[in-house]
Tab-separated table of C-alpha atoms and ligand atoms in Angstrom:
chain	number	residue	atom	x	y	z
A	1	MET	CA	146.108	65.878	148.340
A	2	SER	CA	147.599	66.444	144.759
A	3	ASP	CA	151.322	65.517	146.612
A	4	GLN	CA	149.342	61.523	146.413
A	5	VAL	CA	151.268	59.303	144.282
A	6	VAL	CA	150.104	55.730	143.598
A	7	VAL	CA	152.928	52.235	142.759
A	8	ALA	CA	151.748	50.405	139.690
A	9	LEU	CA	152.387	47.435	138.771
A	10	ASP	CA	151.659	45.063	135.387
A	11	VAL	CA	153.685	41.862	135.384
A	12	GLY	CA	153.647	39.908	132.379
A	13	GLY	CA	155.270	36.806	131.294
A	14	THR	CA	158.100	38.940	129.166
A	15	GLY	CA	157.887	42.571	130.607
A	16	MET	CA	157.075	44.535	133.478
A	17	LYS	CA	155.106	48.374	132.898
A	18	CYS	CA	154.919	50.191	135.904
A	19	ALA	CA	153.963	53.184	136.594
A	20	LEU	CA	153.649	56.534	139.174
A	21	VAL	CA	149.539	56.947	139.388
A	22	ARG	CA	148.074	59.629	140.941
A	23	PRO	CA	144.278	59.345	142.680
A	24	ASP	CA	142.623	60.568	139.604
A	25	GLY	CA	144.415	58.737	137.311
A	26	THR	CA	147.371	60.517	135.705
A	27	VAL	CA	150.072	58.983	135.263
A	28	HIS	CA	153.456	60.940	136.610
A	29	HIS	CA	156.013	58.215	135.343
A	30	GLU	CA	156.110	55.793	133.583
A	31	GLU	CA	159.360	53.346	133.339
A	32	ARG	CA	159.710	49.325	131.749
A	33	HIS	CA	161.206	46.492	133.396
A	34	ALA	CA	162.213	43.311	132.149
A	35	THR	CA	160.951	39.725	133.316
A	36	PRO	CA	163.078	37.844	134.590
A	37	ALA	CA	160.865	34.624	134.351
A	38	ASP	CA	163.651	31.951	132.761
A	39	ARG	CA	165.423	32.964	135.802
A	40	GLY	CA	162.352	31.296	138.049
A	41	PRO	CA	159.578	33.016	140.705
A	42	GLU	CA	162.034	33.604	143.062
A	43	ALA	CA	163.667	36.352	141.105
A	44	VAL	CA	160.906	37.649	139.393
A	45	THR	CA	159.217	38.249	142.740
A	46	GLU	CA	162.784	39.824	144.289
A	47	THR	CA	162.411	42.364	141.248
A	48	ILE	CA	159.237	43.071	141.546
A	49	LEU	CA	159.862	43.922	144.649
A	50	ALA	CA	162.654	46.223	143.960
A	51	VAL	CA	161.229	47.849	141.243
A	52	ALA	CA	158.475	48.934	143.210
A	53	ALA	CA	160.947	49.585	145.888
A	54	SER	CA	162.550	52.197	143.705
A	55	LEU	CA	159.454	52.955	142.451
A	56	ALA	CA	158.417	54.792	145.866
A	57	GLY	CA	161.713	55.941	146.277
A	58	LYS	CA	161.349	58.175	142.874
A	59	ALA	CA	157.886	58.956	143.792
A	60	ARG	CA	160.129	60.980	147.314
A	61	ALA	CA	162.849	62.060	145.266
A	62	ASP	CA	160.248	64.016	143.647
A	63	GLY	CA	158.497	65.330	146.226
A	64	LEU	CA	155.475	63.096	145.998
A	65	THR	CA	153.827	60.402	148.761
A	66	PRO	CA	153.835	57.609	147.878
A	67	ILE	CA	149.542	56.320	149.218
A	68	ALA	CA	149.726	52.953	148.047
A	69	ALA	CA	151.278	50.127	145.707
A	70	GLY	CA	149.679	48.305	143.584
A	71	ILE	CA	150.302	45.285	141.537
A	72	GLY	CA	149.024	43.136	138.559
A	73	VAL	CA	149.921	39.696	137.831
A	74	PRO	CA	148.753	36.705	135.839
A	75	GLY	CA	147.406	33.571	136.568
A	76	VAL	CA	145.570	32.368	139.007
A	77	VAL	CA	145.251	35.061	141.974
A	78	ASP	CA	143.910	35.157	145.415
A	79	GLU	CA	142.682	38.961	145.336
A	80	GLN	CA	141.553	38.299	149.031
A	81	ASN	CA	144.318	37.037	150.552
A	82	GLY	CA	147.173	38.634	148.167
A	83	VAL	CA	148.818	35.177	146.607
A	84	ALA	CA	150.056	35.166	143.125
A	85	VAL	CA	148.923	31.338	143.144
A	86	TRP	CA	149.896	29.950	139.449
A	87	SER	CA	151.292	31.167	136.361
A	88	ALA	CA	152.287	29.229	133.125
A	89	ASN	CA	154.453	31.822	132.046
A	90	VAL	CA	155.849	33.674	135.265
A	91	GLY	CA	155.912	30.459	137.127
A	92	PHE	CA	154.336	31.637	140.109
A	93	ARG	CA	152.970	28.865	143.162
A	94	ASP	CA	151.196	30.313	146.310
A	95	VAL	CA	153.465	32.774	146.025
A	96	PRO	CA	152.270	35.666	149.799
A	97	LEU	CA	153.258	38.557	147.237
A	98	ARG	CA	150.954	41.413	149.069
A	99	ASP	CA	152.689	40.517	152.645
A	100	LEU	CA	155.928	40.409	150.758
A	101	ALA	CA	155.617	43.699	149.061
A	102	VAL	CA	153.891	45.361	152.604
A	103	GLN	CA	156.916	44.045	153.905
A	104	ARG	CA	159.733	45.154	151.864
A	105	LEU	CA	157.702	48.530	151.295
A	106	GLU	CA	156.256	49.659	154.689
A	107	LEU	CA	153.035	51.049	152.314
A	108	PRO	CA	148.813	49.585	152.148
A	109	VAL	CA	149.246	46.845	148.446
A	110	ALA	CA	146.855	45.064	146.450
A	111	LEU	CA	147.976	42.300	144.333
A	112	GLY	CA	145.506	41.931	141.558
A	113	HIS	CA	144.620	39.824	138.166
A	114	ASP	CA	146.522	41.361	135.293
A	115	MET	CA	142.783	41.188	133.289
A	116	ARG	CA	140.926	42.196	136.095
A	117	VAL	CA	142.880	45.389	136.955
A	118	GLY	CA	143.106	45.719	132.924
A	119	ALA	CA	139.074	45.873	132.754
A	120	LEU	CA	138.779	47.724	135.840
A	121	ALA	CA	140.592	50.582	134.665
A	122	GLU	CA	138.665	50.467	131.091
A	123	ALA	CA	134.933	49.941	132.950
A	124	ARG	CA	136.238	53.319	134.901
A	125	LEU	CA	139.230	55.175	133.665
A	126	GLY	CA	138.546	54.458	129.688
A	127	ALA	CA	136.004	53.530	127.249
A	128	GLY	CA	134.163	51.451	129.353
A	129	ARG	CA	133.588	55.055	131.816
A	130	GLY	CA	130.026	55.846	133.110
A	131	ARG	CA	128.625	52.548	132.735
A	132	ARG	CA	127.500	50.263	134.384
A	133	HIS	CA	127.869	46.752	133.486
A	134	VAL	CA	131.508	46.283	131.046
A	135	LEU	CA	132.639	42.815	129.983
A	136	PHE	CA	136.130	44.165	128.756
A	137	VAL	CA	137.923	41.759	126.431
A	138	ALA	CA	141.552	40.958	125.603
A	139	ILE	CA	142.097	39.222	122.053
A	140	GLY	CA	145.514	39.111	121.906
A	141	THR	CA	147.759	35.344	121.523
A	142	GLY	CA	144.316	33.798	123.323
A	143	ILE	CA	140.736	35.122	124.663
A	144	SER	CA	139.751	36.253	128.067
A	145	ALA	CA	137.164	38.322	129.947
A	146	GLY	CA	137.042	40.841	132.857
A	147	LEU	CA	133.559	42.268	134.267
A	148	VAL	CA	132.589	44.588	135.676
A	149	ILE	CA	130.182	45.645	137.554
A	150	ASP	CA	129.297	49.099	139.150
A	151	GLY	CA	132.865	49.913	139.074
A	152	ALA	CA	134.698	46.448	141.342
A	153	ALA	CA	135.540	43.789	139.059
A	154	TYR	CA	134.160	40.188	139.567
A	155	PRO	CA	136.812	37.807	140.827
A	156	GLY	CA	134.546	34.435	140.519
A	157	ALA	CA	135.194	31.896	144.133
A	158	HIS	CA	138.056	30.724	143.328
A	159	GLY	CA	139.769	33.900	141.336
A	160	ALA	CA	139.317	31.673	137.911
A	161	ALA	CA	136.392	33.918	136.468
A	162	GLY	CA	136.454	35.324	133.136
A	163	GLU	CA	137.590	32.739	131.546
A	164	LEU	CA	135.857	33.079	127.728
A	165	GLY	CA	138.216	32.334	125.759
A	166	HIS	CA	137.763	28.808	127.204
A	167	VAL	CA	134.041	29.078	126.235
A	168	VAL	CA	133.526	25.738	123.742
A	169	VAL	CA	131.924	27.857	120.475
A	170	ARG	CA	133.015	24.670	118.174
A	171	PRO	CA	132.689	20.836	119.628
A	172	GLY	CA	134.924	18.882	118.541
A	173	GLY	CA	136.787	21.505	116.919
A	174	THR	CA	140.638	23.445	117.340
A	175	ALA	CA	142.224	21.054	120.398
A	176	CYS	CA	142.873	23.895	122.808
A	177	GLY	CA	145.556	24.596	124.542
A	178	CYS	CA	143.394	23.617	127.962
A	179	GLY	CA	142.292	20.462	127.254
A	180	MET	CA	139.272	20.758	125.440
A	181	ARG	CA	138.319	20.697	121.688
A	182	GLY	CA	136.716	24.190	119.863
A	183	CYS	CA	137.717	26.765	122.200
A	184	LEU	CA	136.692	30.661	121.620
A	185	GLU	CA	140.739	31.426	122.285
A	186	ALA	CA	141.582	28.377	119.684
A	187	GLU	CA	139.185	29.448	116.746
A	188	ALA	CA	139.307	32.826	117.011
A	189	GLY	CA	142.573	34.167	119.447
A	190	GLY	CA	145.326	35.719	117.359
A	191	LYS	CA	148.039	31.996	117.620
A	192	ALA	CA	144.798	30.836	116.068
A	193	ILE	CA	144.145	32.720	113.553
A	194	GLY	CA	147.631	32.978	111.954
A	195	ARG	CA	148.042	29.235	112.772
A	196	ARG	CA	145.030	28.646	110.816
A	197	TYR	CA	145.859	30.712	107.566
A	198	ALA	CA	149.767	28.866	107.302
A	199	GLU	CA	148.063	25.320	107.523
A	200	LEU	CA	145.707	26.866	104.679
A	201	SER	CA	148.137	28.601	102.355
A	202	GLY	CA	151.192	26.642	103.261
A	203	GLU	CA	153.491	29.256	104.480
A	204	PRO	CA	154.205	28.666	108.119
A	205	GLY	CA	155.232	32.341	109.854
A	206	ALA	CA	151.546	33.496	109.017
A	207	THR	CA	150.764	35.622	112.004
A	208	ALA	CA	146.772	37.026	112.829
A	209	TYR	CA	148.398	40.337	111.116
A	210	ASP	CA	149.033	39.045	108.350
A	211	VAL	CA	145.710	37.582	107.541
A	212	THR	CA	143.719	40.994	108.493
A	213	THR	CA	146.462	43.030	106.748
A	214	ARG	CA	145.915	40.466	103.195
A	215	ALA	CA	142.014	40.191	103.950
A	216	ALA	CA	141.691	43.921	104.524
A	217	ARG	CA	143.430	44.318	100.293
A	218	GLY	CA	141.143	41.459	99.816
A	219	GLU	CA	142.993	37.905	99.904
A	220	GLU	CA	140.076	35.042	99.468
A	221	LEU	CA	141.812	33.053	101.857
A	222	ALA	CA	142.502	35.983	104.347
A	223	VAL	CA	139.100	36.744	104.454
A	224	ARG	CA	137.861	33.377	105.023
A	225	VAL	CA	140.299	33.167	107.651
A	226	TRP	CA	139.300	36.463	109.066
A	227	GLN	CA	135.711	36.413	108.730
A	228	ASP	CA	135.680	32.481	110.554
A	229	ALA	CA	137.332	33.743	113.681
A	230	ILE	CA	134.382	36.815	114.175
A	231	GLU	CA	131.328	34.401	113.792
A	232	ALA	CA	133.575	32.253	116.485
A	233	LEU	CA	134.380	35.594	118.469
A	234	ALA	CA	130.206	36.594	117.848
A	235	ASP	CA	129.345	33.297	119.414
A	236	GLY	CA	130.949	33.659	122.314
A	237	LEU	CA	130.609	37.545	122.896
A	238	ILE	CA	127.116	36.655	122.286
A	239	THR	CA	127.501	33.861	125.443
A	240	ALA	CA	128.459	36.040	126.850
A	241	GLN	CA	126.020	38.824	126.549
A	242	ALA	CA	123.511	36.174	127.448
A	243	LEU	CA	124.925	35.315	130.601
A	244	TYR	CA	125.670	38.602	132.283
A	245	ASP	CA	123.987	41.207	129.908
A	246	VAL	CA	126.334	43.911	129.719
A	247	GLY	CA	125.795	47.210	128.416
A	248	VAL	CA	128.549	47.436	126.808
A	249	ILE	CA	131.880	45.069	125.501
A	250	VAL	CA	134.656	46.695	125.550
A	251	LEU	CA	137.058	45.027	122.511
A	252	GLY	CA	141.160	45.438	123.652
A	253	GLY	CA	144.092	42.962	123.388
A	254	GLY	CA	146.972	42.945	119.685
A	255	LEU	CA	143.344	41.905	117.619
A	256	ALA	CA	141.943	45.205	118.694
A	257	GLU	CA	144.149	47.315	116.971
A	258	ALA	CA	142.982	46.252	113.500
A	259	GLY	CA	139.999	48.443	114.275
A	260	ASP	CA	137.054	49.440	112.718
A	261	ALA	CA	137.845	45.462	110.955
A	262	LEU	CA	137.616	44.022	113.509
A	263	LEU	CA	134.580	45.708	114.958
A	264	THR	CA	132.521	46.219	111.942
A	265	PRO	CA	132.344	42.885	110.880
A	266	VAL	CA	131.739	42.108	115.033
A	267	ARG	CA	128.738	44.175	115.933
A	268	ALA	CA	127.607	42.472	112.278
A	269	ALA	CA	127.504	39.160	112.994
A	270	VAL	CA	126.551	39.790	117.135
A	271	ALA	CA	123.623	41.466	115.771
A	272	ALA	CA	122.787	38.271	114.093
A	273	ARG	CA	122.537	36.108	117.178
A	274	VAL	CA	120.369	38.451	118.726
A	275	THR	CA	116.998	37.275	119.751
A	276	PHE	CA	116.156	37.831	123.628
A	277	HIS	CA	119.477	39.341	124.270
A	278	ARG	CA	119.051	43.082	124.688
A	279	SER	CA	122.468	43.988	121.596
A	280	PRO	CA	125.513	45.197	123.726
A	281	GLU	CA	126.983	48.974	122.826
A	282	ILE	CA	130.837	46.918	120.938
A	283	VAL	CA	133.806	48.964	121.041
A	284	ARG	CA	137.343	49.389	120.997
A	285	ALA	CA	139.432	49.971	124.277
A	286	GLY	CA	140.230	53.131	125.067
A	287	LEU	CA	143.301	53.069	126.812
A	288	GLY	CA	146.330	50.230	125.452
A	289	ASP	CA	148.997	48.550	127.056
A	290	ALA	CA	148.874	51.151	130.322
A	291	ALA	CA	145.670	49.735	130.917
A	292	GLY	CA	146.921	47.111	133.673
A	293	CYS	CA	148.796	49.315	135.252
A	294	LEU	CA	146.286	52.196	136.083
A	295	GLY	CA	143.240	49.318	136.649
A	296	ALA	CA	146.406	47.996	139.804
A	297	ALA	CA	146.425	51.738	141.020
A	298	LEU	CA	142.876	52.025	140.911
A	299	LEU	CA	142.806	48.107	142.919
A	300	ALA	CA	145.139	50.505	145.360
A	301	LEU	CA	143.587	52.931	146.156
A	302	ASP	CA	139.898	51.802	145.934
A	303	ALA	CA	141.482	48.852	149.045
A	304	LEU	CA	142.482	52.497	151.231
A	305	PRO	CA	140.439	52.763	153.951
A	306	ALA	CA	138.426	55.950	152.742
A	307	GLN	CA	140.518	58.173	155.440
A	308	GLU	CA	143.206	57.629	153.863
A	309	LYS	CA	142.313	58.763	150.613
A	310	SER	CA	142.824	62.130	149.523
A	311	THR	CA	139.828	64.174	150.116
B	1	ZN	ZN1	140.418	25.997	125.740
């Protein structure tokens, strides 16, 4: 039936992207809300439930039928039991978010990890569409990844798979927030790139964006910092390829906004490392920041029994 929609929320540390998504992946309505992380996890939970309930109401007011809700949250997520186990930026500690949402909405609810639902959307609706083995790598402040095989995101035994950012690529290198040194994220994440350039240039506020624009203009220091990050990233990606042998690696997150300034040198640096590996295609993400919401909707649809889905 064409009047069905899924309530979808992509909850981040500062904001929530919310939408009503049709089963075919098109968006009926979108809205954004602040995440009140400074008021604690109870306030965040209440806001999620209230926003989801209001979206379900909006769907009904528009003559549509909400059939499920999907919620993507950051941190460690137990997708099987629908529990937000732990999150540094939102403060979740064992919040049974799925059951709370089922009670409030009286709809089937799926809870997912923000990164993995984004990967799911890129693999099925975005740049990985039509491919069976997709690795989505988000390079923002930090770096994380989501592996999607035959349209299903791989969560790992404890819901903690995909931490590509904490694969050590420079032993003894830059200290990482996780406690190790030389992690991919500490060498090639957006924050690390900005900080490296700031240290070397003596310009305290420099960002990764400054580095990409200055490197594009040929500024020597920016070119060097950018190329170091590209080499570290390629070391991380070739490790991932050795493990997963995917057909396509989709690069997303804020740094992917650099476009060909990222893709061209990364492709070259990965190609230079290929020995026994089968070369993956490396492409830019196609859905931008809509991926989280779309993926949360897909997760909710996947969890529905077949007879409740549209025919
Ligand atoms: Zn680390």
